[in-house]
mmCIF file with all atom_site columns, C-alpha atoms in Angstrom:
data_model
loop_
_atom_site.group_PDB
_atom_site.id
_atom_site.type_symbol
_atom_site.label_atom_id
_atom_site.label_alt_id
_atom_site.label_comp_id
_atom_site.label_asym_id
_atom_site.label_entity_id
_atom_site.label_seq_id
_atom_site.pdbx_PDB_ins_code
_atom_site.Cartn_x
_atom_site.Cartn_y
_atom_site.Cartn_z
_atom_site.occupancy
_atom_site.B_iso_or_equiv
_atom_site.pdbx_formal_charge
_atom_site.auth_seq_id
_atom_site.auth_comp_id
_atom_site.auth_asym_id
_atom_site.auth_atom_id
_atom_site.pdbx_PDB_model_num
ATOM 1   C CA . MET A 1 1   ? -25.247 42.391 -63.797 1.00 49.00 ? 1106 MET A CA 1
ATOM 2   C CA . LEU A 1 2   ? -28.372 44.276 -64.700 1.00 54.00 ? 1107 LEU A CA 1
ATOM 3   C CA . LEU A 1 3   ? -26.524 46.212 -67.260 1.00 60.00 ? 1108 LEU A CA 1
ATOM 4   C CA . TRP A 1 4   ? -25.040 43.124 -68.715 1.00 53.00 ? 1109 TRP A CA 1
ATOM 5   C CA . LEU A 1 5   ? -28.490 41.719 -69.076 1.00 58.00 ? 1110 LEU A CA 1
ATOM 6   C CA . THR A 1 6   ? -29.596 44.810 -71.168 1.00 58.00 ? 1111 THR A CA 1
ATOM 7   C CA . SER A 1 7   ? -27.483 43.445 -73.910 1.00 56.00 ? 1112 SER A CA 1
ATOM 8   C CA . LEU A 1 8   ? -29.853 40.490 -74.240 1.00 56.00 ? 1113 LEU A CA 1
ATOM 9   C CA . MET A 1 9   ? -33.066 42.640 -74.003 1.00 59.00 ? 1114 MET A CA 1
ATOM 10  C CA . PRO A 1 10  ? -35.137 44.198 -76.789 1.00 59.00 ? 1115 PRO A CA 1
ATOM 11  C CA . GLN A 1 11  ? -34.031 47.879 -77.326 1.00 73.00 ? 1116 GLN A CA 1
ATOM 12  C CA . PRO A 1 12  ? -37.023 49.608 -75.562 1.00 77.00 ? 1117 PRO A CA 1
ATOM 13  C CA . VAL A 1 13  ? -36.741 47.519 -72.525 1.00 83.00 ? 1118 VAL A CA 1
ATOM 14  C CA . ALA A 1 14  ? -32.931 47.822 -72.572 1.00 90.00 ? 1119 ALA A CA 1
ATOM 15  C CA . ASP A 1 15  ? -33.259 51.635 -72.592 1.00 93.00 ? 1120 ASP A CA 1
ATOM 16  C CA . GLN A 1 16  ? -35.525 51.651 -69.830 1.00 94.00 ? 1121 GLN A CA 1
ATOM 17  C CA . ALA A 1 17  ? -33.480 49.389 -67.619 1.00 91.00 ? 1122 ALA A CA 1
ATOM 18  C CA . CYS A 1 18  ? -30.335 51.285 -68.362 1.00 93.00 ? 1123 CYS A CA 1
ATOM 19  C CA . LEU A 1 19  ? -32.165 54.657 -67.657 1.00 96.00 ? 1124 LEU A CA 1
ATOM 20  C CA . ALA A 1 20  ? -33.712 53.429 -64.567 1.00 96.00 ? 1125 ALA A CA 1
ATOM 21  C CA . THR A 1 21  ? -30.407 52.026 -63.249 1.00 94.00 ? 1126 THR A CA 1
ATOM 22  C CA . THR A 1 22  ? -28.695 55.480 -63.897 1.00 95.00 ? 1127 THR A CA 1
ATOM 23  C CA . VAL A 1 23  ? -31.590 57.392 -62.178 1.00 97.00 ? 1128 VAL A CA 1
ATOM 24  C CA . TYR A 1 24  ? -31.436 54.900 -59.222 1.00 96.00 ? 1129 TYR A CA 1
ATOM 25  C CA . LEU A 1 25  ? -27.560 55.291 -58.918 1.00 94.00 ? 1130 LEU A CA 1
ATOM 26  C CA . GLU A 1 26  ? -27.587 59.099 -59.491 1.00 96.00 ? 1131 GLU A CA 1
ATOM 27  C CA . ALA A 1 27  ? -30.760 60.325 -57.812 1.00 97.00 ? 1132 ALA A CA 1
ATOM 28  C CA . ARG A 1 28  ? -32.657 57.725 -55.927 1.00 96.00 ? 1133 ARG A CA 1
ATOM 29  C CA . SER A 1 29  ? -32.965 60.009 -52.866 1.00 96.00 ? 1134 SER A CA 1
ATOM 30  C CA . GLU A 1 30  ? -34.149 62.881 -55.048 1.00 97.00 ? 1135 GLU A CA 1
ATOM 31  C CA . SER A 1 31  ? -37.637 64.062 -55.739 1.00 97.00 ? 1136 SER A CA 1
ATOM 32  C CA . ILE A 1 32  ? -39.480 63.030 -58.782 1.00 97.00 ? 1137 ILE A CA 1
ATOM 33  C CA . ASN A 1 33  ? -38.447 66.202 -60.701 1.00 98.00 ? 1138 ASN A CA 1
ATOM 34  C CA . GLY A 1 34  ? -34.735 65.684 -59.639 1.00 98.00 ? 1139 GLY A CA 1
ATOM 35  C CA . GLN A 1 35  ? -35.001 62.108 -61.087 1.00 98.00 ? 1140 GLN A CA 1
ATOM 36  C CA . LEU A 1 36  ? -36.826 63.259 -64.295 1.00 98.00 ? 1141 LEU A CA 1
ATOM 37  C CA . ALA A 1 37  ? -34.104 65.891 -64.713 1.00 98.00 ? 1142 ALA A CA 1
ATOM 38  C CA . VAL A 1 38  ? -31.253 63.294 -64.486 1.00 98.00 ? 1143 VAL A CA 1
ATOM 39  C CA . ALA A 1 39  ? -33.059 61.144 -67.151 1.00 98.00 ? 1144 ALA A CA 1
ATOM 40  C CA . GLU A 1 40  ? -33.685 64.235 -69.405 1.00 98.00 ? 1145 GLU A CA 1
ATOM 41  C CA . VAL A 1 41  ? -29.995 64.700 -69.431 1.00 98.00 ? 1146 VAL A CA 1
ATOM 42  C CA . ALA A 1 42  ? -29.254 61.111 -70.572 1.00 98.00 ? 1147 ALA A CA 1
ATOM 43  C CA . LEU A 1 43  ? -32.075 61.253 -73.203 1.00 98.00 ? 1148 LEU A CA 1
ATOM 44  C CA . ARG A 1 44  ? -30.820 64.663 -74.626 1.00 97.00 ? 1149 ARG A CA 1
ATOM 45  C CA . ARG A 1 45  ? -27.219 63.244 -74.841 1.00 97.00 ? 1150 ARG A CA 1
ATOM 46  C CA . ARG A 1 46  ? -28.721 60.120 -76.825 1.00 96.00 ? 1151 ARG A CA 1
ATOM 47  C CA . ASP A 1 47  ? -30.280 62.507 -79.177 1.00 95.00 ? 1152 ASP A CA 1
ATOM 48  C CA . ARG A 1 48  ? -27.168 64.476 -79.755 1.00 94.00 ? 1153 ARG A CA 1
ATOM 49  C CA . GLY A 1 49  ? -25.173 61.288 -80.592 1.00 92.00 ? 1154 GLY A CA 1
ATOM 50  C CA . ARG A 1 50  ? -21.935 62.303 -79.177 1.00 91.00 ? 1155 ARG A CA 1
ATOM 51  C CA . TRP A 1 51  ? -21.994 59.971 -76.302 1.00 92.00 ? 1156 TRP A CA 1
ATOM 52  C CA . GLY A 1 52  ? -23.718 57.111 -77.998 1.00 93.00 ? 1157 GLY A CA 1
ATOM 53  C CA . SER A 1 53  ? -26.954 56.112 -80.148 1.00 93.00 ? 1158 SER A CA 1
ATOM 54  C CA . THR A 1 54  ? -28.848 54.221 -77.377 1.00 94.00 ? 1159 THR A CA 1
ATOM 55  C CA . VAL A 1 55  ? -29.537 55.153 -73.831 1.00 95.00 ? 1160 VAL A CA 1
ATOM 56  C CA . CYS A 1 56  ? -27.423 52.191 -72.769 1.00 92.00 ? 1161 CYS A CA 1
ATOM 57  C CA . LYS A 1 57  ? -24.475 53.506 -74.676 1.00 93.00 ? 1162 LYS A CA 1
ATOM 58  C CA . VAL A 1 58  ? -24.884 56.903 -73.306 1.00 96.00 ? 1163 VAL A CA 1
ATOM 59  C CA . VAL A 1 59  ? -25.082 55.849 -69.606 1.00 94.00 ? 1164 VAL A CA 1
ATOM 60  C CA . THR A 1 60  ? -22.132 53.455 -69.969 1.00 90.00 ? 1165 THR A CA 1
ATOM 61  C CA . ALA A 1 61  ? -19.875 55.931 -71.659 1.00 94.00 ? 1166 ALA A CA 1
ATOM 62  C CA . PRO A 1 62  ? -16.783 56.056 -69.565 1.00 92.00 ? 1167 PRO A CA 1
ATOM 63  C CA . HIS A 1 63  ? -16.856 58.377 -66.653 1.00 90.00 ? 1168 HIS A CA 1
ATOM 64  C CA . GLN A 1 64  ? -20.073 60.050 -67.651 1.00 93.00 ? 1169 GLN A CA 1
ATOM 65  C CA . PHE A 1 65  ? -22.648 58.513 -65.308 1.00 91.00 ? 1170 PHE A CA 1
ATOM 66  C CA . ALA A 1 66  ? -22.642 56.477 -61.993 1.00 90.00 ? 1171 ALA A CA 1
ATOM 67  C CA . THR A 1 67  ? -23.104 53.357 -63.983 1.00 84.00 ? 1172 THR A CA 1
ATOM 68  C CA . THR A 1 68  ? -19.392 53.484 -64.869 1.00 83.00 ? 1173 THR A CA 1
ATOM 69  C CA . THR A 1 69  ? -18.089 54.962 -61.491 1.00 82.00 ? 1174 THR A CA 1
ATOM 70  C CA . THR A 1 70  ? -19.963 52.821 -59.201 1.00 81.00 ? 1175 THR A CA 1
ATOM 71  C CA . PRO A 1 71  ? -18.203 49.545 -58.150 1.00 75.00 ? 1176 PRO A CA 1
ATOM 72  C CA . GLY A 1 72  ? -19.555 46.548 -60.049 1.00 69.00 ? 1177 GLY A CA 1
ATOM 73  C CA . SER A 1 73  ? -20.181 44.744 -56.718 1.00 66.00 ? 1178 SER A CA 1
ATOM 74  C CA . PHE A 1 74  ? -22.892 47.513 -55.939 1.00 76.00 ? 1179 PHE A CA 1
ATOM 75  C CA . ASP A 1 75  ? -26.125 45.838 -55.301 1.00 80.00 ? 1180 ASP A CA 1
ATOM 76  C CA . ILE A 1 76  ? -29.682 47.405 -56.030 1.00 85.00 ? 1181 ILE A CA 1
ATOM 77  C CA . ASN A 1 77  ? -31.019 46.610 -52.803 1.00 89.00 ? 1182 ASN A CA 1
ATOM 78  C CA . ASN A 1 78  ? -33.928 49.291 -52.394 1.00 93.00 ? 1183 ASN A CA 1
ATOM 79  C CA . LEU A 1 79  ? -36.614 47.808 -54.511 1.00 94.00 ? 1184 LEU A CA 1
ATOM 80  C CA . VAL A 1 80  ? -38.959 50.708 -53.685 1.00 96.00 ? 1185 VAL A CA 1
ATOM 81  C CA . ALA A 1 81  ? -36.479 53.177 -55.014 1.00 97.00 ? 1186 ALA A CA 1
ATOM 82  C CA . PHE A 1 82  ? -35.751 51.088 -58.058 1.00 95.00 ? 1187 PHE A CA 1
ATOM 83  C CA . ASN A 1 83  ? -39.371 50.756 -58.810 1.00 97.00 ? 1188 ASN A CA 1
ATOM 84  C CA . LYS A 1 84  ? -39.697 54.546 -58.647 1.00 98.00 ? 1189 LYS A CA 1
ATOM 85  C CA . ALA A 1 85  ? -36.598 54.834 -60.911 1.00 97.00 ? 1190 ALA A CA 1
ATOM 86  C CA . TRP A 1 86  ? -38.195 52.404 -63.410 1.00 96.00 ? 1191 TRP A CA 1
ATOM 87  C CA . GLN A 1 87  ? -41.510 54.447 -63.452 1.00 98.00 ? 1192 GLN A CA 1
ATOM 88  C CA . VAL A 1 88  ? -39.416 57.703 -63.901 1.00 98.00 ? 1193 VAL A CA 1
ATOM 89  C CA . ALA A 1 89  ? -37.374 56.050 -66.744 1.00 98.00 ? 1194 ALA A CA 1
ATOM 90  C CA . GLY A 1 90  ? -40.631 54.893 -68.520 1.00 97.00 ? 1195 GLY A CA 1
ATOM 91  C CA . ARG A 1 91  ? -42.274 58.313 -68.148 1.00 98.00 ? 1196 ARG A CA 1
ATOM 92  C CA . SER A 1 92  ? -39.158 60.168 -69.331 1.00 98.00 ? 1197 SER A CA 1
ATOM 93  C CA . ILE A 1 93  ? -38.813 57.886 -72.473 1.00 97.00 ? 1198 ILE A CA 1
ATOM 94  C CA . HIS A 1 94  ? -42.465 58.405 -73.262 1.00 97.00 ? 1199 HIS A CA 1
ATOM 95  C CA . ASN A 1 95  ? -42.153 62.061 -72.941 1.00 98.00 ? 1200 ASN A CA 1
ATOM 96  C CA . TRP A 1 96  ? -39.112 61.976 -75.123 1.00 96.00 ? 1201 TRP A CA 1
ATOM 97  C CA . GLN A 1 97  ? -40.984 60.272 -77.875 1.00 95.00 ? 1202 GLN A CA 1
ATOM 98  C CA . LEU A 1 98  ? -43.367 63.386 -78.167 1.00 97.00 ? 1203 LEU A CA 1
ATOM 99  C CA . PRO A 1 99  ? -42.664 66.052 -80.777 1.00 96.00 ? 1204 PRO A CA 1
ATOM 100 C CA . LEU A 1 100 ? -39.979 68.580 -79.414 1.00 93.00 ? 1205 LEU A CA 1
ATOM 101 C CA . ALA A 1 101 ? -42.621 71.300 -78.862 1.00 95.00 ? 1206 ALA A CA 1
ATOM 102 C CA . GLN A 1 102 ? -44.815 69.023 -76.633 1.00 97.00 ? 1207 GLN A CA 1
ATOM 103 C CA . ARG A 1 103 ? -42.129 67.568 -74.422 1.00 96.00 ? 1208 ARG A CA 1
ATOM 104 C CA . HIS A 1 104 ? -42.092 68.633 -70.730 1.00 96.00 ? 1209 HIS A CA 1
ATOM 105 C CA . MET A 1 105 ? -38.573 69.682 -70.003 1.00 96.00 ? 1210 MET A CA 1
ATOM 106 C CA . LEU A 1 106 ? -37.318 70.588 -66.586 1.00 97.00 ? 1211 LEU A CA 1
ATOM 107 C CA . VAL A 1 107 ? -33.782 71.424 -67.544 1.00 97.00 ? 1212 VAL A CA 1
ATOM 108 C CA . PRO A 1 108 ? -33.850 72.685 -71.169 1.00 95.00 ? 1213 PRO A CA 1
ATOM 109 C CA . ARG A 1 109 ? -30.445 72.346 -73.036 1.00 94.00 ? 1214 ARG A CA 1
ATOM 110 C CA . ALA A 1 110 ? -28.838 70.657 -69.880 1.00 96.00 ? 1215 ALA A CA 1
ATOM 111 C CA . ASP A 1 111 ? -26.380 67.880 -71.095 1.00 96.00 ? 1216 ASP A CA 1
ATOM 112 C CA . HIS A 1 112 ? -24.436 67.706 -67.737 1.00 96.00 ? 1217 HIS A CA 1
ATOM 113 C CA . PHE A 1 113 ? -25.210 67.735 -64.035 1.00 96.00 ? 1218 PHE A CA 1
ATOM 114 C CA . ALA A 1 114 ? -23.231 67.335 -60.755 1.00 95.00 ? 1219 ALA A CA 1
ATOM 115 C CA . THR A 1 115 ? -24.116 67.344 -57.173 1.00 94.00 ? 1220 THR A CA 1
ATOM 116 C CA . THR A 1 116 ? -24.237 70.782 -55.534 1.00 94.00 ? 1221 THR A CA 1
ATOM 117 C CA . ALA A 1 117 ? -21.397 69.759 -53.308 1.00 93.00 ? 1222 ALA A CA 1
ATOM 118 C CA . ILE A 1 118 ? -18.787 69.946 -55.914 1.00 92.00 ? 1223 ILE A CA 1
ATOM 119 C CA . SER A 1 119 ? -17.853 72.413 -58.663 1.00 89.00 ? 1224 SER A CA 1
ATOM 120 C CA . PRO A 1 120 ? -16.292 70.551 -61.714 1.00 93.00 ? 1225 PRO A CA 1
ATOM 121 C CA . ILE A 1 121 ? -14.031 72.657 -63.847 1.00 92.00 ? 1226 ILE A CA 1
ATOM 122 C CA . TRP A 1 122 ? -16.527 72.282 -66.961 1.00 92.00 ? 1227 TRP A CA 1
ATOM 123 C CA . SER A 1 123 ? -19.312 73.943 -64.831 1.00 92.00 ? 1228 SER A CA 1
ATOM 124 C CA . ARG A 1 124 ? -17.495 77.193 -64.250 1.00 89.00 ? 1229 ARG A CA 1
ATOM 125 C CA . ASN A 1 125 ? -19.184 80.262 -65.727 1.00 88.00 ? 1230 ASN A CA 1
ATOM 126 C CA . ARG A 1 126 ? -22.092 78.363 -67.046 1.00 90.00 ? 1231 ARG A CA 1
ATOM 127 C CA . PRO A 1 127 ? -25.663 78.992 -65.927 1.00 86.00 ? 1232 PRO A CA 1
ATOM 128 C CA . SER A 1 128 ? -27.363 76.215 -63.955 1.00 90.00 ? 1233 SER A CA 1
ATOM 129 C CA . VAL A 1 129 ? -30.637 75.063 -62.773 1.00 95.00 ? 1234 VAL A CA 1
ATOM 130 C CA . THR A 1 130 ? -30.703 73.366 -59.305 1.00 96.00 ? 1235 THR A CA 1
ATOM 131 C CA . ILE A 1 131 ? -33.067 70.695 -58.313 1.00 97.00 ? 1236 ILE A CA 1
ATOM 132 C CA . GLY A 1 132 ? -32.609 69.164 -55.062 1.00 97.00 ? 1237 GLY A CA 1
ATOM 133 C CA . GLU A 1 133 ? -28.910 68.187 -54.650 1.00 96.00 ? 1238 GLU A CA 1
ATOM 134 C CA . HIS A 1 134 ? -27.948 68.508 -58.256 1.00 97.00 ? 1239 HIS A CA 1
ATOM 135 C CA . ALA A 1 135 ? -27.140 71.517 -60.612 1.00 96.00 ? 1240 ALA A CA 1
ATOM 136 C CA . PHE A 1 136 ? -27.908 71.026 -64.321 1.00 97.00 ? 1241 PHE A CA 1
ATOM 137 C CA . TYR A 1 137 ? -25.685 72.705 -66.920 1.00 96.00 ? 1242 TYR A CA 1
ATOM 138 C CA . ALA A 1 138 ? -25.734 73.056 -70.663 1.00 94.00 ? 1243 ALA A CA 1
ATOM 139 C CA . VAL A 1 139 ? -22.195 72.424 -71.567 1.00 92.00 ? 1244 VAL A CA 1
ATOM 140 C CA . ASN A 1 140 ? -22.250 71.565 -75.301 1.00 84.00 ? 1245 ASN A CA 1
#
């Protein structure tokens, strides 16, 4: 429902809502750095344009983020965790608006991530950075 509502929101608010939802679904139990790294991957993908030209398009691209793999009946029921994800999303968007040389990046060049419990085929033979329960990879 929240992602549908983003279609009615002005772009900056929609981007933050989509990014916050992604951070919540992917990394709500992770540290701030783990959440910032997830947001960084989504923002890098937006900049590259391959997955979409807005944050909402990137995080709703088929089979890329939890927003498309989580059942539609899933409720955001941990408001403390969602508020944290909202703050992380806003901080990430603000950071990404800075000139490239001034951005604080946790996972430079990373455009994919996966939980450390799995080893996707695209991750093989690629260096990674691990933050919490996620490994971040530069695939493209």
